[in-house]
mmCIF file of C-alpha atoms in Angstrom:
data_model
loop_
_atom_site.group_PDB
_atom_site.id
_atom_site.type_symbol
_atom_site.label_atom_id
_atom_site.label_comp_id
_atom_site.label_asym_id
_atom_site.label_seq_id
_atom_site.Cartn_x
_atom_site.Cartn_y
_atom_site.Cartn_z
ATOM 1 C CA GLY V 1 97.507 114.553 116.320
ATOM 2 C CA ALA V 2 95.310 111.203 114.119
ATOM 3 C CA GLY V 3 96.339 108.356 115.450
ATOM 4 C CA VAL V 4 95.710 105.248 113.074
ATOM 5 C CA SER V 5 92.951 104.097 111.670
ATOM 6 C CA GLN V 6 91.231 101.156 109.513
ATOM 7 C CA SER V 7 89.144 100.555 107.276
ATOM 8 C CA PRO V 8 85.927 99.875 107.349
ATOM 9 C CA ARG V 9 85.350 99.506 110.820
ATOM 10 C CA TYR V 10 83.140 96.477 110.054
ATOM 11 C CA LYS V 11 83.118 93.947 107.217
ATOM 12 C CA VAL V 12 80.557 90.829 105.818
ATOM 13 C CA ALA V 13 81.486 88.675 103.127
ATOM 14 C CA LYS V 14 80.045 85.380 101.785
ATOM 15 C CA ARG V 15 82.272 82.286 101.895
ATOM 16 C CA GLY V 16 84.782 82.895 99.020
ATOM 17 C CA GLN V 17 84.612 86.581 98.698
ATOM 18 C CA ASP V 18 87.977 88.621 98.592
ATOM 19 C CA VAL V 19 88.104 91.796 100.152
ATOM 20 C CA ALA V 20 90.602 94.485 101.097
ATOM 21 C CA LEU V 21 91.291 95.620 105.009
ATOM 22 C CA ARG V 22 92.774 99.224 104.729
ATOM 23 C CA CYS V 23 95.417 101.212 107.729
ATOM 24 C CA ASP V 24 96.192 104.261 108.090
ATOM 25 C CA PRO V 25 99.055 104.518 110.181
ATOM 26 C CA ILE V 26 100.183 107.657 112.391
ATOM 27 C CA SER V 27 102.118 109.834 109.810
ATOM 28 C CA GLY V 28 106.023 109.365 110.339
ATOM 29 C CA HIS V 29 105.722 105.879 111.616
ATOM 30 C CA VAL V 30 108.015 103.609 109.979
ATOM 31 C CA SER V 31 107.062 100.421 111.269
ATOM 32 C CA LEU V 32 104.027 98.465 110.690
ATOM 33 C CA PHE V 33 102.325 95.790 111.938
ATOM 34 C CA TRP V 34 98.838 93.703 110.957
ATOM 35 C CA TYR V 35 97.641 91.299 114.228
ATOM 36 C CA GLN V 36 94.348 88.851 113.968
ATOM 37 C CA GLN V 37 92.213 89.364 116.893
ATOM 38 C CA ALA V 38 90.584 85.718 117.470
ATOM 39 C CA LEU V 39 87.159 86.199 119.732
ATOM 40 C CA GLY V 40 88.401 85.445 123.176
ATOM 41 C CA GLN V 41 92.365 85.662 122.018
ATOM 42 C CA GLY V 42 94.710 87.617 122.212
ATOM 43 C CA PRO V 43 95.634 89.533 119.102
ATOM 44 C CA GLU V 44 98.658 87.141 116.797
ATOM 45 C CA PHE V 45 101.299 88.080 114.957
ATOM 46 C CA LEU V 46 100.178 88.799 111.036
ATOM 47 C CA THR V 47 103.247 90.501 109.270
ATOM 48 C CA TYR V 48 105.492 93.708 109.842
ATOM 49 C CA PHE V 49 106.792 96.555 107.495
ATOM 50 C CA GLN V 50 109.251 98.584 107.680
ATOM 51 C CA ASN V 51 108.501 101.856 105.670
ATOM 52 C CA GLU V 52 108.006 99.913 102.340
ATOM 53 C CA ALA V 53 109.563 96.405 102.742
ATOM 54 C CA GLN V 54 107.701 93.593 104.334
ATOM 55 C CA LEU V 55 110.380 92.422 106.395
ATOM 56 C CA ASP V 56 108.451 89.405 107.815
ATOM 57 C CA LYS V 57 105.606 87.446 107.009
ATOM 58 C CA SER V 58 105.894 84.471 109.050
ATOM 59 C CA GLY V 59 102.504 84.474 110.896
ATOM 60 C CA LEU V 60 100.268 85.080 107.355
ATOM 61 C CA PRO V 61 98.409 82.120 107.821
ATOM 62 C CA SER V 62 97.897 80.501 103.965
ATOM 63 C CA ASP V 63 98.707 81.725 100.623
ATOM 64 C CA ARG V 64 95.398 84.007 100.120
ATOM 65 C CA PHE V 65 96.543 86.075 103.131
ATOM 66 C CA PHE V 66 98.399 89.449 101.572
ATOM 67 C CA ALA V 67 100.100 92.557 102.626
ATOM 68 C CA GLU V 68 101.504 95.105 100.557
ATOM 69 C CA ARG V 69 103.170 99.632 101.818
ATOM 70 C CA PRO V 70 103.687 99.821 98.298
ATOM 71 C CA GLU V 71 104.677 104.158 99.285
ATOM 72 C CA GLY V 72 105.607 102.848 102.841
ATOM 73 C CA SER V 73 102.482 104.794 104.805
ATOM 74 C CA VAL V 74 98.700 103.227 104.201
ATOM 75 C CA SER V 75 99.229 100.068 104.111
ATOM 76 C CA THR V 76 96.516 96.878 102.854
ATOM 77 C CA LEU V 77 95.705 93.658 103.655
ATOM 78 C CA LYS V 78 94.413 91.086 101.017
ATOM 79 C CA ILE V 79 92.719 88.057 102.050
ATOM 80 C CA GLN V 80 91.657 86.026 98.750
ATOM 81 C CA ARG V 81 88.255 83.305 98.332
ATOM 82 C CA THR V 82 87.437 84.204 102.213
ATOM 83 C CA GLN V 83 87.098 81.274 105.037
ATOM 84 C CA GLN V 84 84.212 80.963 107.882
ATOM 85 C CA GLU V 85 87.803 80.703 110.045
ATOM 86 C CA ASP V 86 89.285 84.410 108.002
ATOM 87 C CA SER V 87 86.122 85.406 111.026
ATOM 88 C CA ALA V 88 87.946 87.715 112.801
ATOM 89 C CA VAL V 89 88.991 91.267 114.115
ATOM 90 C CA TYR V 90 92.271 92.818 112.504
ATOM 91 C CA LEU V 91 94.500 94.827 113.694
ATOM 92 C CA CYS V 92 96.983 97.609 113.002
ATOM 93 C CA ALA V 93 99.927 99.084 115.133
ATOM 94 C CA SER V 94 102.101 101.482 113.729
ATOM 95 C CA SER V 95 105.582 102.828 115.013
ATOM 96 C CA LEU V 96 107.731 105.460 114.768
ATOM 97 C CA ALA V 97 110.645 103.578 115.329
ATOM 98 C CA GLY V 98 112.912 101.283 112.495
ATOM 99 C CA GLN V 99 114.374 98.418 114.122
ATOM 100 C CA PHE V 100 113.988 98.537 117.339
ATOM 101 C CA VAL V 101 110.242 98.880 118.035
ATOM 102 C CA TYR V 102 109.559 100.663 120.917
ATOM 103 C CA GLU V 103 105.776 101.314 121.430
ATOM 104 C CA GLN V 104 103.446 101.136 119.565
ATOM 105 C CA PHE V 105 100.255 101.974 119.107
ATOM 106 C CA PHE V 106 97.000 100.928 117.460
ATOM 107 C CA GLY V 107 94.085 101.277 115.264
ATOM 108 C CA PRO V 108 90.818 100.234 115.899
ATOM 109 C CA GLY V 109 90.612 97.177 114.046
ATOM 110 C CA THR V 110 88.511 95.968 111.100
ATOM 111 C CA ARG V 111 85.929 93.121 112.310
ATOM 112 C CA LEU V 112 85.535 90.625 109.546
ATOM 113 C CA THR V 113 82.627 88.625 109.494
ATOM 114 C CA VAL V 114 82.707 85.343 106.896
ATOM 115 C CA LEU V 115 79.130 83.815 105.944
ATOM 116 C CA GLU T 1 107.128 76.921 121.028
ATOM 117 C CA LEU T 2 106.870 80.771 122.512
ATOM 118 C CA LYS T 3 104.634 80.844 124.917
ATOM 119 C CA VAL T 4 102.436 84.137 126.985
ATOM 120 C CA GLU T 5 100.730 82.197 130.345
ATOM 121 C CA GLN T 6 98.226 84.711 131.616
ATOM 122 C CA ASN T 7 95.618 83.644 134.700
ATOM 123 C CA PRO T 8 93.421 83.803 135.950
ATOM 124 C CA LEU T 9 92.062 84.126 132.589
ATOM 125 C CA PHE T 10 88.437 85.394 134.030
ATOM 126 C CA LEU T 11 88.977 87.777 137.582
ATOM 127 C CA SER T 12 85.379 88.701 138.880
ATOM 128 C CA MET T 13 86.439 91.461 141.999
ATOM 129 C CA GLN T 14 84.561 93.109 144.693
ATOM 130 C CA GLU T 15 85.172 97.135 144.602
ATOM 131 C CA GLY T 16 87.854 97.554 147.038
ATOM 132 C CA LYS T 17 89.699 94.415 146.843
ATOM 133 C CA ASN T 18 93.007 93.796 145.661
ATOM 134 C CA TYR T 19 94.626 91.070 143.168
ATOM 135 C CA THR T 20 97.127 90.279 141.168
ATOM 136 C CA ILE T 21 97.438 88.405 137.450
ATOM 137 C CA TYR T 22 100.256 86.471 136.846
ATOM 138 C CA CYS T 23 101.727 86.643 133.118
ATOM 139 C CA ASN T 24 104.414 83.387 132.529
ATOM 140 C CA TYR T 25 106.086 83.500 129.378
ATOM 141 C CA SER T 26 108.649 81.217 128.018
ATOM 142 C CA THR T 27 112.144 81.887 126.219
ATOM 143 C CA THR T 28 114.207 85.450 126.927
ATOM 144 C CA SER T 29 112.197 88.660 126.069
ATOM 145 C CA ASP T 30 113.846 92.143 125.999
ATOM 146 C CA ARG T 31 110.424 94.057 126.368
ATOM 147 C CA LEU T 32 107.242 93.104 127.902
ATOM 148 C CA TYR T 33 104.328 95.547 127.986
ATOM 149 C CA TRP T 34 101.049 95.425 129.034
ATOM 150 C CA TYR T 35 97.504 96.474 127.651
ATOM 151 C CA ARG T 36 94.541 97.206 128.397
ATOM 152 C CA GLN T 37 91.084 95.976 125.762
ATOM 153 C CA ASP T 38 87.815 97.278 126.875
ATOM 154 C CA PRO T 39 84.869 95.435 124.537
ATOM 155 C CA GLY T 40 84.620 97.059 120.827
ATOM 156 C CA LYS T 41 87.646 98.317 121.250
ATOM 157 C CA SER T 42 91.598 98.511 120.576
ATOM 158 C CA LEU T 43 94.264 97.874 122.748
ATOM 159 C CA GLU T 44 96.044 100.668 124.954
ATOM 160 C CA SER T 45 99.447 100.893 125.796
ATOM 161 C CA LEU T 46 99.262 100.380 129.500
ATOM 162 C CA PHE T 47 103.454 99.225 130.927
ATOM 163 C CA VAL T 48 106.804 99.148 129.389
ATOM 164 C CA LEU T 49 109.555 96.758 131.295
ATOM 165 C CA LEU T 50 112.412 96.360 130.068
ATOM 166 C CA SER T 51 114.379 95.241 132.467
ATOM 167 C CA ASN T 52 114.647 92.903 135.323
ATOM 168 C CA GLY T 53 113.518 94.536 138.534
ATOM 169 C CA ALA T 54 111.893 97.197 136.904
ATOM 170 C CA VAL T 55 107.861 98.186 139.028
ATOM 171 C CA LYS T 56 105.859 100.602 137.316
ATOM 172 C CA GLN T 57 102.924 102.494 138.857
ATOM 173 C CA GLU T 58 99.950 104.276 137.271
ATOM 174 C CA GLY T 59 97.308 104.357 139.423
ATOM 175 C CA ARG T 60 95.661 101.604 140.725
ATOM 176 C CA LEU T 61 97.675 99.122 138.626
ATOM 177 C CA MET T 62 101.796 98.593 139.990
ATOM 178 C CA ALA T 63 103.540 96.594 136.711
ATOM 179 C CA SER T 64 106.898 93.880 138.347
ATOM 180 C CA LEU T 65 109.514 92.965 136.252
ATOM 181 C CA ASP T 66 111.124 89.399 136.703
ATOM 182 C CA THR T 67 113.499 88.324 133.605
ATOM 183 C CA LYS T 68 115.007 85.351 135.626
ATOM 184 C CA ALA T 69 111.431 83.929 136.373
ATOM 185 C CA ARG T 70 110.144 84.991 133.403
ATOM 186 C CA LEU T 71 107.283 86.450 135.217
ATOM 187 C CA SER T 72 105.327 89.701 135.606
ATOM 188 C CA THR T 73 102.979 90.671 137.806
ATOM 189 C CA LEU T 74 99.885 93.506 137.054
ATOM 190 C CA HIS T 75 99.065 93.953 141.128
ATOM 191 C CA ILE T 76 95.729 96.412 141.152
ATOM 192 C CA THR T 77 94.893 98.113 144.157
ATOM 193 C CA ALA T 78 91.249 99.212 145.309
ATOM 194 C CA ALA T 79 89.449 98.537 142.375
ATOM 195 C CA VAL T 80 87.072 100.457 141.326
ATOM 196 C CA HIS T 81 84.180 99.841 138.112
ATOM 197 C CA ASP T 82 86.274 101.409 135.481
ATOM 198 C CA LEU T 83 88.511 99.004 135.878
ATOM 199 C CA SER T 84 86.856 96.625 133.669
ATOM 200 C CA ALA T 85 88.389 95.433 130.808
ATOM 201 C CA THR T 86 90.157 92.573 129.417
ATOM 202 C CA TYR T 87 94.723 93.144 130.027
ATOM 203 C CA PHE T 88 96.852 91.431 128.074
ATOM 204 C CA CYS T 89 100.704 90.769 128.336
ATOM 205 C CA THR T 90 102.403 90.924 125.932
ATOM 206 C CA ILE T 91 106.798 90.076 124.819
ATOM 207 C CA SER T 92 109.023 90.674 121.756
ATOM 208 C CA ALA T 93 111.833 88.972 120.360
ATOM 209 C CA GLY T 94 112.841 91.593 117.839
ATOM 210 C CA ASN T 95 110.400 93.227 116.425
ATOM 211 C CA GLN T 96 107.600 90.870 116.867
ATOM 212 C CA PHE T 97 105.186 91.028 119.479
ATOM 213 C CA TYR T 98 103.496 87.791 121.124
ATOM 214 C CA PHE T 99 100.650 88.363 123.676
ATOM 215 C CA GLY T 100 99.115 86.502 126.241
ATOM 216 C CA THR T 101 95.318 85.496 125.910
ATOM 217 C CA GLY T 102 94.233 88.265 128.330
ATOM 218 C CA THR T 103 92.851 88.307 131.364
ATOM 219 C CA SER T 104 89.173 90.021 131.482
ATOM 220 C CA LEU T 105 88.611 91.443 134.536
ATOM 221 C CA THR T 106 84.968 92.941 136.144
ATOM 222 C CA VAL T 107 84.716 94.716 138.948
ATOM 223 C CA ILE T 108 81.871 94.685 140.538
ATOM 224 C CA PRO T 109 79.587 97.095 142.437
#
């Protein structure tokens, strides 16, 4: 079956532009996570949804970052007024489980480059 | 501060050799994961370890967990080129997941 998909796969933005990154989780998956992976580093947690509820956004680095999942399926990560330090791969992962997440399935990521 | 430390960070090994990657973590965790990431690709789950003393094996890879020492190992037996990738150790605390910095493995013929 279809896995987690993300779009676009690559995004180049000029500093100060707003960007929107989309994640389509596996159908029926309750939990959805966003991670930021800088070059040569491990992924870092950004935020977590259970259905449409954003239960944890403690990893969002600034108020320029905003995530939503209005209908409990597709999620969008929005970055306003992008800065060079926002350049990274943004990974989305989903899980069938709600309260106790045992296994995550990762999407291919969106590579964001801010010039 | 919650930390997940892996060593070595870079590993170059010859085909046919054995080696172990170590993962130390700083806080109690109820689950430990090992992931593989190929260049430009996403993460592939290798193992989930749930309890002290857990050992899992898949092909040439074997993972173990010592929760008292807060240590997990990923042992590679008779390495082959196809194992070249970056390997991440990850712990979970609630529904937050914390990744190590990764071990970049290169297997040379």
